[in-house]
C-alpha cells in the first residue's frame, strides 16, 4: 500500500505541466484485491485507470498569445534572414497548435500573411535598383532606363538574381509552412476562400515581384535571349532556364507572360530561317536541317519548357520550315532524289511531310507526276524500243523499293503508282504490248543462259505486273502467239515448264478464253507426237519405206498464226513422202484438208568433204539449195532460183547463210556480204569444221514494218468482230436502246480500248447489214431486227 502515493505523483507529473500550460490533474487510482489460494499463496492484483475531463476549460496565461506570436515572428524573421532560429521547431509547432486551439487562428493567419508580404515587398527593391532595357512595342527600338542599355551579361546576372530570390522564397515558405502546419491543416483547410500557406507565398511573389512590369519584362527578355543564343549554337545554362520557367509555371503566369511571346519569336525566327535556307541549301541538306531543328525543340520541351508548350511549338516549326515550303521543296528536289535513288533522303522527306497537314497529299501528287513523266520518256521514244521492257521492269523495281523502304508501304502510294503506270504505258497504244511479248520470247527461247528456273519464274512474274497495266491485251496475244509458234515448231523453247507457267499466269490474269488458242497450240504439238509414232509404224509396213525419215507437225489453223503458203519445187522423194503421209493421215481423219507450210520446214543433210563426213541442220530452203550441188559444182543465182522456186528475197537470205556466214558450205563469186543478181555459187569441197553436226542458222530477217502492221491489222480486224458481236448481243437482249446507253454498255463489255468514232462505224455497218435499224422518229434510238 505504501507505493500508491508515488504512483499517483508519477502519473501527475506526466500530464501536469505541458508546453507552458498548467492543467489540473484529476486522476483516481483504485485497487482491488482478490483472495489468494490456500497455503499462503501470492495475492493477485489488477488496476483500473480512469481519466476524466477537466471540470473547467484550461485558461491561457496572461499575454500568452502576444508572447507566443513574438516567438513565432522572430522565428519567421530568422528564416527569412537565413539565420538560425533561437527556438526549438517542435516547441514552435506546439505553440501554433495551442493558439489554434484557443480560436486565435484567424489572427495568426493574418499576422503571418502580413509578415510574409512585407518581406516579399522588400525584395523588389533589389530589382528596382537594377538597370533595365525593354523593346518598345510601337517602334521595336530599345528604350533606355536608368541611362543604361544592358548587354547579355547583365541579362544573365539579372536572371541568376531573380532565380536566387525565387529559390530562397521557396525554401523559406517550406520552413514557415512546417512550423505553421497545424494552422494550414485546420483553419486554412476549413476556409475554402483562404489560400494555403504555400499558395499564399506564391500569390505574394507573383503579385509583388513577377507581376512588376519591369521585372517581368526583364525576366522574359532574358529567358528568350538565352533560348535564342542556344538556338544559334551557343552553350547556355539550361538548369537556370528550367528553374525560371518552372517558376513561371508555379506562379501561373507561364502562358500569358512567356509562352505567347516565345511562340511569336519562334514563328518569326523559323519563318525567316525557312525563307533563307530554301534559297541557300539543296533539298537533302534543308530536310536534314528541319529534322535537326525539330529534334532540338523537342529536347527543349523535355529539358526546360513546360510540357503544354510542346504541341504549339512543334506545330510552329513544322509550319514555318515545312508547311510554307511543301511545293517548293518538291519542285526543287524530289525528281533528283528519285533519279539518284537517294533512299535515306526520301525516307526523311516522307517522314517530315507526314507530320504536316496536307503534306502526304502533295507528295502523292508529285510522286504520281514523276512516275508518269519518267515512264512516258521510256514508252513514247521509238529509239528506246529495244530496251523499253527492261527499263520498265527496272523502273518498277525501283519504285517498289522506294514505296517499301521510304514510304512505309503506304497503300495510297501503291495505288497511285499503279494508276500512274497504267496512264503512261497506254500513251503509246499497242507498241508496249508488242514489245512485252517479244521480251517474253527472248526469255523463253532456248539459248537464254542468263537465268536459272527460279530467276526465270521471277522475271515472268515481274513481266505479268507490267502486262496488267496494258489496255490492248489482244495485241500482246497476237505477237505472243506468233513467237510461241516459232519456239514450238523450231524446238527453240528453253523449258516446257516455263512455257506452261507463263500460260498459267496469262490464264489467271485474263481468263480461259484468252489462252484457249495458246493451249490449243501445245495440244497440237502433243497430238503430233502421237501421230508420228503411228506414222512410223505405218511406214515400216510399206514395201518401199524410203531413206528419208519424215517428221510432221499437224497444226489446227484456228490456233496458230496465219502463214502465207509458198510454192517451192521439192525433189521427187520429198513429194512422194508427202503423198504417203497425206494418204495415211486422211485415212484416219476423213474430211480434213492438209496444207503444207514449206516456210516452217527443216532437215538434217549428210555431206561428204575432203576432210570427211559432216551433218548439217538446215531449213527446207537451205536443203533445196544444197541438194542442187549433187547435180553440179557451180550454179548462178538465177539457175538456183529457177530450180528451187524459192521467192527472191527468201532465196538471197538463204544463200547468204550458206556462203557468207560462219559455216561456208558454198563459195560466192564475187565475194561480198550481199547476194546480187548474176552471182555464182560453187560447192566448197575443202570445207572444214571442228563439229560433226553443224547448225546453219537462216539469216534472220528483222521483222519488217509490213509484218508488224499486218499483225496489228489482224488484231484490229478481230476487234471489229468482237465489237459487232457485242452490239448484236446487247441489242438482242434489250430490243430497243438509245445510242448513249448502247455505247456505255459496249464500254463495260469490251476489254480493249476503243474510240467512240469506231463504235459508231460498227453500228452503221450493222444497220447496213440489217442487224438493227434506226427509229423513224428518233435517229438516236435503235431497234433490233430479228
XYZ file of C-alpha atoms in Angstrom:
786
model
C 0.000 0.000 0.000
C 2.940 2.327 0.537
C 3.600 2.548 -3.221
C 0.300 4.208 -4.100
C 1.186 7.896 -3.397
C 4.342 7.528 -5.506
C 2.371 6.142 -8.418
C -0.164 8.955 -8.242
C 2.623 11.506 -8.067
C 4.334 9.916 -11.066
C 1.173 9.976 -13.139
C 0.533 13.603 -12.280
C 3.999 14.531 -13.403
C 3.333 13.057 -16.837
C 0.298 15.175 -17.539
C 0.615 18.051 -15.140
C 2.780 20.666 -16.937
C 2.983 20.630 -20.728
C 4.240 23.221 -23.221
C 3.936 26.100 -20.770
C 0.317 25.375 -19.757
C -0.776 24.223 -16.278
C -3.553 21.625 -16.326
C -5.151 20.483 -13.005
C -4.664 16.739 -12.752
C -7.636 14.629 -11.708
C -6.564 11.051 -11.633
C -8.095 8.381 -9.426
C -6.318 5.097 -8.907
C -8.258 2.262 -7.400
C -7.025 -1.072 -6.397
C -8.952 -4.225 -5.869
C -7.558 -7.255 -4.250
C -8.713 -10.741 -4.605
C -8.338 -13.668 -2.227
C -5.473 -15.956 -2.909
C -5.292 -19.650 -2.778
C -4.746 -21.636 0.327
C -1.373 -22.401 1.764
C -0.095 -18.758 1.871
C -0.152 -18.303 -1.977
C 0.644 -14.952 -3.780
C -2.004 -12.214 -3.949
C -3.119 -11.196 -7.458
C -3.981 -7.519 -8.037
C -5.404 -5.563 -11.062
C -5.546 -1.774 -11.506
C -8.105 0.283 -13.457
C -7.152 3.746 -14.740
C -9.968 6.238 -15.287
C -9.253 9.620 -16.989
C -11.957 12.256 -16.634
C -12.444 15.564 -18.488
C -11.333 18.826 -16.979
C -14.031 20.254 -14.847
C -13.018 23.686 -16.163
C -11.536 24.647 -19.590
C -7.810 25.428 -19.150
C -7.072 29.129 -19.346
C -4.232 30.707 -21.276
C -1.770 32.589 -19.124
C -1.870 36.362 -19.407
C -0.047 37.762 -22.526
C 0.390 34.172 -23.783
C -0.903 34.980 -27.312
C 1.276 38.053 -27.624
C 4.362 36.346 -26.270
C 3.880 33.290 -28.425
C 3.355 35.384 -31.601
C 6.525 37.299 -30.706
C 8.427 33.998 -30.673
C 6.853 32.923 -33.961
C 7.522 36.327 -35.539
C 11.173 36.096 -34.530
C 11.373 32.561 -35.991
C 9.848 33.674 -39.303
C 12.208 36.638 -39.416
C 15.164 34.347 -38.765
C 14.073 32.048 -41.611
C 13.675 34.995 -43.983
C 17.056 36.341 -42.988
C 18.652 32.904 -43.290
C 19.919 32.913 -39.699
C 19.488 30.244 -37.031
C 16.236 30.069 -35.046
C 16.540 30.514 -31.287
C 13.625 28.227 -30.503
C 13.070 24.524 -30.893
C 10.962 23.797 -34.003
C 8.813 21.316 -32.109
C 8.142 23.927 -29.457
C 7.145 26.444 -32.164
C 4.863 23.892 -33.823
C 3.185 23.188 -30.427
C 2.781 26.891 -29.802
C 0.893 27.254 -33.134
C -1.273 24.280 -32.177
C -2.064 25.890 -28.782
C -3.014 29.205 -30.396
C -5.241 27.428 -32.915
C -6.926 25.521 -30.093
C -7.904 28.832 -28.489
C -9.577 30.422 -31.533
C -6.650 32.613 -32.460
C -6.279 31.029 -35.934
C -7.725 33.930 -37.960
C -5.454 36.461 -36.294
C -2.465 34.171 -36.585
C -3.047 33.637 -40.364
C -3.490 37.366 -40.919
C -0.315 38.209 -38.986
C 1.689 35.538 -40.839
C 0.479 36.835 -44.237
C 1.388 40.390 -43.252
C 4.931 39.390 -42.238
C 5.459 37.409 -45.440
C 4.044 40.214 -47.580
C 6.331 42.813 -46.010
C 9.334 40.574 -46.652
C 8.400 39.941 -50.306
C 7.728 43.622 -50.909
C 11.161 44.395 -49.601
C 12.717 42.023 -52.158
C 11.515 44.101 -55.105
C 13.890 46.905 -54.164
C 16.980 44.949 -55.249
C 15.440 44.629 -58.741
C 14.227 48.201 -58.928
C 17.811 49.367 -58.457
C 18.804 47.146 -61.433
C 19.262 48.703 -64.906
C 16.590 47.669 -67.446
C 16.149 47.709 -71.174
C 12.925 46.961 -72.986
C 11.853 46.928 -76.585
C 9.186 49.452 -77.388
C 6.099 47.700 -78.690
C 5.347 50.580 -81.034
C 8.738 51.142 -82.625
C 10.631 47.955 -81.914
C 13.585 50.151 -80.750
C 15.344 49.850 -77.421
C 14.163 52.137 -74.639
C 16.894 53.027 -72.121
C 16.036 53.067 -68.453
C 18.401 54.440 -65.783
C 20.594 55.622 -68.654
C 21.946 52.206 -69.477
C 21.370 49.522 -72.103
C 22.291 46.174 -70.597
C 24.076 43.563 -72.597
C 23.538 39.828 -72.457
C 25.917 39.500 -69.488
C 23.790 41.900 -67.408
C 20.728 39.974 -68.501
C 22.266 36.697 -67.315
C 23.219 38.215 -63.933
C 19.680 39.508 -63.556
C 18.229 36.055 -64.294
C 20.522 34.476 -61.733
C 19.463 37.088 -59.198
C 15.743 36.552 -59.796
C 16.290 32.804 -59.689
C 18.115 33.067 -56.340
C 15.308 35.217 -54.987
C 12.771 32.599 -56.099
C 14.767 29.672 -54.695
C 15.192 31.488 -51.350
C 11.490 32.298 -51.261
C 10.533 28.651 -51.880
C 12.922 27.394 -49.218
C 11.637 29.950 -46.718
C 7.969 29.135 -47.395
C 8.642 25.415 -46.919
C 10.169 26.027 -43.490
C 7.477 28.538 -42.475
C 4.764 26.108 -43.533
C 6.370 23.298 -41.491
C 6.069 25.493 -38.362
C 2.517 26.629 -39.163
C 1.425 23.206 -40.451
C -1.309 22.841 -37.808
C -2.802 26.179 -38.896
C -2.569 25.085 -42.554
C -4.322 21.759 -41.915
C -7.089 23.005 -39.688
C -8.171 26.611 -40.048
C -6.998 27.172 -43.650
C -8.361 23.816 -44.816
C -11.761 24.601 -43.324
C -11.893 28.015 -45.064
C -12.053 27.371 -48.788
C -11.676 31.088 -49.529
C -8.202 31.251 -47.974
C -5.159 30.045 -49.928
C -2.872 27.535 -48.227
C 0.335 28.925 -46.742
C 2.314 27.670 -49.777
C -0.207 29.157 -52.233
C -0.203 32.375 -50.232
C 3.591 32.545 -50.697
C 3.193 32.017 -54.460
C 0.479 34.667 -54.617
C 2.649 37.211 -52.802
C 5.675 36.509 -55.019
C 3.509 36.743 -58.129
C 1.761 39.961 -57.081
C 4.759 41.868 -55.785
C 7.696 40.632 -57.857
C 6.823 38.831 -61.091
C 3.786 40.979 -61.827
C 6.006 44.052 -61.668
C 6.138 45.212 -65.292
C 9.869 45.919 -65.371
C 10.860 42.724 -63.553
C 8.609 40.563 -65.681
C 9.774 42.141 -68.957
C 13.426 41.826 -67.963
C 12.932 38.211 -66.878
C 11.100 37.159 -70.049
C 13.560 39.082 -72.273
C 16.455 37.356 -70.531
C 14.911 33.891 -70.904
C 14.154 34.493 -74.604
C 17.691 35.786 -75.145
C 19.164 32.629 -73.618
C 16.943 30.425 -75.788
C 17.899 32.453 -78.876
C 21.586 32.038 -78.062
C 21.096 28.297 -77.619
C 19.287 28.098 -80.989
C 22.285 29.839 -82.542
C 24.525 27.068 -81.278
C 25.887 28.644 -78.065
C 26.055 26.732 -74.776
C 23.724 28.155 -72.116
C 22.812 27.381 -68.507
C 19.884 25.014 -69.037
C 19.317 24.418 -65.318
C 18.789 28.180 -64.897
C 16.236 28.175 -67.722
C 14.496 25.125 -66.250
C 14.284 26.760 -62.824
C 12.959 30.084 -64.138
C 10.364 28.512 -66.451
C 9.285 26.206 -63.655
C 8.874 29.355 -61.502
C 6.598 30.921 -64.140
C 4.546 27.716 -64.278
C 4.220 27.569 -60.476
C 3.191 31.209 -60.400
C 0.634 30.503 -63.162
C 1.960 33.251 -65.433
C 3.799 30.942 -67.853
C 1.250 31.088 -70.673
C 0.325 34.760 -70.561
C 3.758 36.197 -69.825
C 6.152 33.782 -71.554
C 4.579 31.241 -73.911
C 2.812 33.709 -76.173
C 5.947 35.813 -76.742
C 8.119 32.698 -77.051
C 5.896 31.259 -79.805
C 5.762 34.622 -81.620
C 9.562 34.889 -81.622
C 9.889 31.223 -82.659
C 7.471 31.866 -85.507
C 9.459 34.881 -86.744
C 12.794 33.091 -86.364
C 11.788 29.996 -88.344
C 9.840 31.964 -90.960
C 12.998 33.942 -91.791
C 15.225 30.864 -91.498
C 12.965 28.844 -93.808
C 12.985 31.537 -96.495
C 16.754 31.980 -96.293
C 17.754 28.315 -96.234
C 15.377 27.348 -99.051
C 17.407 29.717 -101.240
C 20.809 28.672 -99.935
C 20.627 24.903 -99.468
C 19.865 21.837 -101.539
C 16.772 19.852 -100.544
C 18.557 16.967 -98.695
C 20.558 19.465 -96.576
C 17.422 21.520 -95.925
C 15.417 18.467 -94.809
C 18.277 17.389 -92.566
C 18.265 20.874 -91.011
C 14.475 20.752 -90.464
C 14.791 17.367 -88.768
C 17.611 18.690 -86.570
C 15.515 21.732 -85.576
C 12.529 19.540 -84.672
C 14.744 17.310 -82.519
C 16.249 20.375 -80.800
C 12.830 21.856 -79.983
C 11.547 18.507 -78.695
C 14.627 18.333 -76.464
C 13.896 21.858 -75.145
C 10.433 20.745 -74.103
C 11.891 17.771 -72.256
C 14.686 19.796 -70.649
C 13.181 23.097 -69.549
C 9.981 24.144 -71.313
C 6.566 23.349 -69.913
C 5.025 20.233 -71.471
C 1.972 22.217 -72.599
C 4.230 24.185 -74.999
C 5.211 21.087 -76.982
C 2.243 20.936 -79.351
C 2.140 24.627 -80.412
C 5.965 24.819 -80.560
C 6.416 21.772 -82.813
C 3.434 22.886 -84.925
C 5.100 26.290 -85.354
C 8.413 24.763 -86.518
C 6.617 22.352 -88.868
C 4.508 25.142 -90.358
C 7.338 27.619 -90.957
C 10.073 25.209 -92.074
C 7.854 22.683 -93.893
C 4.240 23.752 -94.356
C 5.128 27.023 -96.078
C 7.589 25.354 -98.471
C 6.000 21.982 -99.407
C 5.618 22.706 -103.129
C 8.988 24.473 -103.346
C 10.796 21.535 -101.691
C 9.169 19.017 -104.046
C 9.717 21.101 -107.184
C 13.321 21.768 -106.262
C 14.422 18.333 -105.128
C 12.014 15.384 -105.463
C 12.905 14.481 -109.054
C 16.649 14.486 -108.388
C 16.205 12.412 -105.202
C 14.166 9.844 -107.146
C 16.538 9.892 -110.138
C 19.537 9.282 -107.881
C 17.626 6.782 -105.721
C 18.515 8.670 -102.501
C 16.737 6.252 -100.167
C 17.650 7.853 -96.814
C 16.744 11.362 -98.041
C 13.431 10.149 -99.476
C 12.665 8.386 -96.195
C 13.330 11.604 -94.299
C 11.193 13.582 -96.746
C 8.256 11.181 -96.310
C 8.533 11.235 -92.510
C 8.696 15.047 -92.399
C 5.865 15.560 -94.912
C 3.700 13.108 -92.955
C 3.912 15.464 -89.946
C 2.318 18.386 -91.800
C -1.344 18.680 -92.738
C -1.665 18.112 -96.491
C 1.995 17.071 -96.742
C 1.338 13.487 -97.804
C -1.276 14.591 -100.342
C 1.042 16.993 -102.147
C 3.857 14.416 -102.032
C 1.451 11.907 -103.593
C 0.658 14.284 -106.470
C 4.338 14.967 -107.252
C 5.131 11.240 -106.891
C 2.463 10.422 -109.473
C 3.680 13.153 -111.848
C 7.255 11.877 -111.597
C 6.226 8.312 -112.461
C 4.123 9.486 -115.420
C 6.842 11.779 -116.781
C 9.686 9.297 -116.332
C 7.614 6.402 -117.688
C 6.482 8.430 -120.695
C 10.109 9.067 -121.700
C 10.644 5.285 -121.743
C 7.472 4.432 -123.668
C 6.990 7.124 -126.312
C 10.549 7.270 -127.683
C 10.867 4.779 -130.613
C 14.666 4.855 -130.202
C 14.251 3.183 -126.802
C 12.061 0.335 -128.116
C 14.919 -2.150 -127.897
C 15.335 -1.682 -124.142
C 11.813 -0.463 -123.294
C 10.614 -3.542 -121.393
C 13.835 -3.965 -119.397
C 13.752 -0.265 -118.490
C 10.102 -0.583 -117.421
C 10.957 -3.579 -115.220
C 13.923 -1.762 -113.672
C 11.791 1.343 -113.087
C 9.046 -0.760 -111.482
C 11.606 -2.445 -109.184
C 12.948 0.961 -108.235
C 9.569 2.494 -107.306
C 8.556 -0.691 -105.451
C 11.722 -0.469 -103.361
C 11.094 3.221 -102.617
C 7.497 2.506 -101.549
C 8.609 -0.365 -99.308
C 11.588 1.325 -97.660
C 10.853 5.070 -97.832
C 7.054 5.303 -97.885
C 6.396 2.532 -95.339
C 4.265 0.508 -97.801
C 1.629 3.246 -97.735
C -1.437 1.960 -99.640
C -2.122 5.381 -101.181
C 1.344 5.489 -102.746
C 0.991 1.901 -104.028
C -2.424 2.538 -105.640
C -1.349 5.831 -107.205
C 1.802 4.191 -108.571
C -0.359 1.565 -110.312
C -2.654 4.241 -111.768
C 0.358 6.253 -112.979
C 1.927 3.194 -114.657
C -1.371 2.413 -116.375
C -1.613 6.019 -117.598
C 1.824 6.368 -119.162
C 2.156 2.838 -120.540
C -1.001 3.323 -122.639
C 0.060 6.711 -124.024
C 1.523 4.797 -126.943
C -1.141 2.266 -127.991
C -0.162 -1.322 -128.871
C 3.651 -0.932 -129.021
C 4.349 -1.750 -125.351
C 2.129 -4.856 -125.647
C 4.081 -5.981 -128.724
C 7.468 -5.380 -127.090
C 6.461 -7.172 -123.878
C 5.504 -10.223 -125.988
C 8.918 -10.109 -127.697
C 10.690 -9.706 -124.361
C 8.937 -12.819 -123.040
C 10.019 -14.622 -126.226
C 13.653 -13.650 -125.633
C 13.480 -15.057 -122.094
C 11.682 -18.300 -123.020
C 13.795 -19.060 -126.098
C 16.464 -21.768 -125.905
C 19.951 -20.392 -125.578
C 18.922 -17.911 -122.899
C 21.615 -18.821 -120.376
C 21.043 -15.728 -118.242
C 18.639 -17.174 -115.724
C 18.025 -20.317 -113.680
C 14.485 -21.697 -113.481
C 13.818 -19.727 -110.273
C 15.153 -16.491 -111.752
C 13.142 -17.040 -114.951
C 10.000 -17.537 -112.869
C 10.707 -14.260 -111.028
C 11.232 -12.430 -114.346
C 7.914 -13.781 -115.677
C 6.125 -12.634 -112.508
C 7.549 -9.131 -112.958
C 6.524 -9.084 -116.628
C 2.970 -10.037 -115.640
C 2.815 -6.989 -113.353
C 3.695 -4.719 -116.297
C 1.300 -6.713 -118.515
C -1.609 -5.896 -116.146
C -1.245 -2.181 -116.886
C -1.744 -2.667 -120.651
C -5.176 -1.996 -122.167
C -4.650 -3.701 -125.554
C -4.008 -7.220 -124.270
C -5.196 -8.684 -127.589
C -2.140 -7.089 -129.282
C 0.092 -8.887 -126.777
C -1.754 -12.142 -127.513
C -1.213 -11.810 -131.293
C 2.555 -11.238 -131.019
C 2.969 -13.751 -128.194
C 1.187 -16.398 -130.287
C 3.441 -15.707 -133.300
C 6.608 -16.040 -131.179
C 5.327 -19.085 -129.297
C 4.637 -20.814 -132.635
C 8.262 -20.256 -133.708
C 9.571 -21.630 -130.417
C 7.406 -24.738 -130.575
C 7.894 -25.540 -134.256
C 11.649 -24.983 -134.386
C 12.115 -26.639 -130.979
C 13.667 -23.484 -129.555
C 11.710 -23.375 -126.313
C 14.030 -23.208 -123.299
C 11.680 -25.083 -120.995
C 8.230 -26.595 -121.375
C 7.647 -25.951 -117.681
C 8.427 -22.251 -118.111
C 6.131 -22.083 -121.169
C 3.267 -23.670 -119.265
C 3.939 -21.485 -116.230
C 3.616 -18.371 -118.418
C 0.436 -19.766 -119.941
C -0.977 -20.388 -116.471
C -0.175 -16.795 -115.446
C -1.915 -15.417 -118.543
C -4.935 -17.634 -117.908
C -5.160 -16.465 -114.297
C -4.879 -12.835 -115.374
C -7.135 -12.788 -118.471
C -9.343 -15.861 -118.243
C -9.581 -19.151 -120.146
C -10.846 -17.509 -123.363
C -7.613 -15.506 -123.676
C -5.372 -18.584 -123.572
C -7.598 -21.152 -125.323
C -5.734 -20.810 -128.665
C -2.335 -20.858 -126.950
C -3.309 -24.019 -125.084
C -4.507 -25.430 -128.418
C -1.004 -24.932 -129.840
C 0.516 -27.058 -127.059
C -2.195 -29.653 -127.598
C -1.371 -29.814 -131.344
C 2.306 -30.449 -130.576
C 1.443 -33.323 -128.214
C -1.051 -34.857 -130.703
C 1.563 -34.554 -133.472
C 3.959 -36.731 -131.440
C 1.289 -39.436 -131.142
C 0.523 -39.209 -134.877
C 4.221 -39.586 -135.733
C 4.510 -42.750 -133.618
C 1.623 -44.246 -135.618
C 3.109 -42.985 -138.939
C 6.457 -44.658 -138.238
C 4.672 -47.969 -137.630
C 2.706 -47.392 -140.853
C 5.939 -46.745 -142.814
C 7.515 -49.979 -141.532
C 4.669 -51.903 -143.157
C 5.245 -50.185 -146.542
C 7.072 -52.132 -149.278
C 9.293 -49.122 -150.063
C 9.697 -47.078 -146.870
C 12.327 -44.813 -148.496
C 15.520 -43.486 -146.940
C 14.171 -40.154 -145.660
C 12.903 -40.034 -142.066
C 9.883 -37.676 -142.158
C 8.513 -35.846 -139.112
C 5.321 -33.795 -139.459
C 3.620 -31.362 -137.062
C -0.132 -31.106 -137.661
C -1.356 -27.616 -136.768
C -5.000 -26.612 -136.347
C -5.400 -23.473 -138.450
C -7.596 -21.631 -135.918
C -4.996 -21.934 -133.125
C -1.841 -20.904 -134.954
C -0.766 -17.632 -136.586
C -1.629 -17.239 -140.261
C 1.253 -18.332 -142.507
C 1.419 -17.420 -146.199
C 1.891 -20.670 -148.187
C 4.918 -20.619 -150.535
C 5.056 -22.971 -153.520
C 8.586 -24.405 -153.968
C 9.997 -27.184 -156.159
C 10.573 -30.210 -153.929
C 12.533 -33.193 -155.226
C 10.686 -36.344 -156.157
C 11.456 -38.249 -152.938
C 10.020 -35.445 -150.789
C 6.883 -35.221 -152.920
C 6.429 -38.995 -152.665
C 6.752 -38.876 -148.851
C 4.206 -36.039 -148.655
C 1.708 -38.142 -150.590
C 2.342 -41.176 -148.356
C 1.707 -39.109 -145.222
C -1.387 -37.491 -146.776
C -2.831 -40.929 -147.567
C -2.043 -42.151 -144.030
C -3.491 -39.092 -142.253
C -6.662 -38.651 -144.320
C -7.304 -42.361 -143.976
C -7.595 -41.811 -140.223
C -9.255 -38.354 -140.350
C -11.557 -38.122 -143.336
C -12.949 -34.704 -144.229
C -9.813 -32.815 -143.201
C -7.619 -30.797 -145.515
C -3.820 -30.663 -145.264
C -1.852 -27.586 -146.359
C 1.942 -27.881 -146.313
C 3.837 -24.920 -144.829
C 7.232 -25.022 -146.524
C 8.450 -21.903 -144.709
C 8.462 -23.820 -141.403
C 10.221 -26.988 -142.653
C 13.747 -28.041 -141.688
C 16.017 -31.042 -142.354
C 19.269 -32.793 -141.466
C 21.569 -33.356 -144.504
C 24.574 -35.696 -144.726
C 27.508 -34.343 -146.725
C 30.954 -35.588 -147.778
C 34.027 -33.344 -147.938
C 37.754 -33.981 -148.392
C 38.101 -33.849 -144.604
C 35.321 -36.380 -144.099
C 31.595 -36.647 -143.484
C 29.509 -33.940 -141.824
C 25.837 -33.389 -140.975
C 24.026 -30.093 -141.487
C 20.952 -28.981 -139.615
C 19.258 -26.620 -142.083
C 15.931 -25.110 -143.160
C 13.910 -26.590 -146.047
C 15.019 -23.754 -148.371
C 18.678 -24.346 -147.460
C 18.087 -28.068 -148.098
C 16.718 -27.451 -151.606
C 19.717 -25.248 -152.497
C 22.332 -27.691 -151.156
C 20.712 -30.712 -152.873
C 21.245 -28.941 -156.247
C 25.023 -29.393 -155.771
C 24.583 -33.157 -156.105
C 23.881 -32.388 -159.782
C 26.785 -29.948 -160.368
C 29.550 -27.929 -158.682
C 28.587 -24.417 -159.788
C 25.252 -22.593 -160.268
C 24.274 -18.962 -160.781
C 21.727 -17.137 -158.646
C 19.181 -17.243 -161.466
C 19.659 -21.003 -162.006
C 19.133 -21.733 -158.303
C 16.041 -19.530 -158.255
C 14.580 -21.311 -161.267
C 15.325 -24.790 -159.879
C 14.079 -24.274 -156.306
C 11.152 -21.889 -156.906
C 12.052 -20.053 -153.665
C 10.860 -16.421 -153.513
C 13.597 -13.869 -154.407
C 14.303 -12.193 -151.036
C 13.993 -15.517 -149.178
C 16.489 -17.122 -151.570
C 19.002 -14.291 -151.161
C 18.920 -14.703 -147.366
C 19.240 -18.496 -147.776
C 22.327 -18.175 -149.991
C 23.790 -15.578 -147.621
C 23.582 -18.060 -144.746
C 25.323 -20.783 -146.812
C 28.043 -18.686 -148.486
C 28.620 -15.644 -146.226
C 28.043 -16.979 -142.707
C 30.373 -18.779 -140.275
C 29.892 -22.200 -141.898
C 30.596 -21.522 -145.612
C 29.470 -24.669 -147.415
C 29.273 -22.675 -150.685
C 31.733 -20.167 -152.126
C 30.256 -16.991 -153.606
C 31.823 -15.384 -156.612
C 32.444 -12.448 -156.495
C 32.969 -12.228 -152.771
C 30.741 -9.934 -150.695
C 28.204 -9.889 -147.921
C 25.143 -9.343 -150.096
C 23.812 -11.674 -152.809
C 23.393 -9.877 -156.140
C 21.924 -10.933 -159.486
C 24.471 -12.848 -161.521
C 26.474 -14.113 -158.516
C 27.802 -17.656 -158.908
C 27.954 -20.285 -156.152
C 30.488 -23.115 -156.028
C 30.440 -26.149 -153.702
C 33.218 -25.842 -151.100
C 34.875 -29.278 -151.155
C 37.604 -28.035 -148.740
C 35.021 -27.164 -146.033
C 36.374 -27.743 -142.511
C 34.673 -27.567 -139.105
C 35.540 -28.965 -135.693
C 31.970 -30.216 -135.110
C 30.382 -33.209 -136.827
C 26.812 -31.851 -136.784
C 26.666 -28.179 -137.730
C 23.594 -25.997 -137.427
C 23.485 -23.368 -140.170
C 21.110 -20.664 -138.991
C 18.954 -18.938 -141.536
C 19.868 -15.229 -141.742
C 17.097 -13.759 -139.621
C 15.268 -11.073 -141.492
C 14.337 -8.481 -138.901
C 10.608 -8.300 -138.587
C 9.604 -5.856 -141.283
C 7.291 -2.942 -140.742
C 4.840 -4.708 -143.071
C 4.823 -7.816 -140.860
C 4.233 -5.729 -137.739
C 1.466 -3.796 -139.479
C -0.175 -6.998 -140.710
C -0.145 -8.477 -137.199
C -1.612 -5.252 -135.801
C -4.218 -5.136 -138.569
C -5.264 -8.694 -137.767
C -5.762 -7.585 -134.159
C -7.914 -4.648 -135.283
C -9.930 -6.957 -137.554
C -10.548 -9.286 -134.611
C -11.606 -6.277 -132.540
C -14.191 -5.299 -135.155
C -15.698 -8.780 -134.985
C -15.819 -8.554 -131.182
C -17.482 -5.111 -131.311
C -20.077 -6.397 -133.835
C -20.799 -9.439 -131.672
C -21.153 -7.299 -128.541
C -23.569 -4.848 -130.266
C -25.770 -7.684 -131.574
C -25.711 -9.422 -128.176
C -26.801 -6.232 -126.356
C -29.493 -5.313 -128.899
C -30.883 -8.861 -128.962
C -31.326 -8.703 -125.185
C -32.618 -5.104 -124.917
C -34.553 -4.964 -128.255
C -34.628 -1.118 -128.218
C -31.855 1.110 -126.934
C -30.632 4.726 -127.184
C -27.212 5.479 -128.719
C -25.562 6.701 -125.479
C -26.802 3.716 -123.463
C -25.589 1.311 -126.156
C -22.121 2.919 -126.180
C -21.995 2.793 -122.374
C -22.894 -0.930 -122.385
C -20.210 -1.594 -125.008
C -17.512 0.102 -122.915
C -18.489 -2.145 -119.997
C -18.242 -5.313 -122.089
C -15.208 -4.682 -124.324
C -11.809 -5.436 -122.817
C -9.733 -3.293 -125.187
C -9.597 0.492 -125.713
C -11.880 1.752 -128.458
C -12.819 5.215 -129.720
C -16.457 6.386 -129.886
C -15.990 7.041 -133.631
C -15.040 3.385 -134.221
C -18.128 2.215 -132.330
C -20.302 4.493 -134.467
C -18.822 2.967 -137.650
C -19.613 -0.578 -136.427
C -23.197 0.457 -135.558
C -23.614 1.923 -139.067
C -22.184 -1.276 -140.579
C -24.702 -3.430 -138.672
C -27.571 -1.139 -139.736
C -26.431 -1.558 -143.372
C -26.393 -5.352 -142.896
C -29.925 -5.294 -141.388
C -28.964 -6.482 -137.904
C -30.598 -3.360 -136.441
C -32.420 -0.234 -137.579
C -32.862 3.385 -136.521
C -36.116 4.628 -135.016
C -38.076 6.605 -137.634
C -38.861 9.450 -135.222
C -35.663 9.433 -133.149
C -32.372 8.828 -135.033
C -30.526 8.197 -131.724
C -32.779 5.220 -130.930
C -32.030 1.739 -132.319
C -34.252 -1.363 -132.713
C -33.034 -4.933 -133.018
C -34.056 -6.651 -136.237
C -34.829 -10.319 -135.597
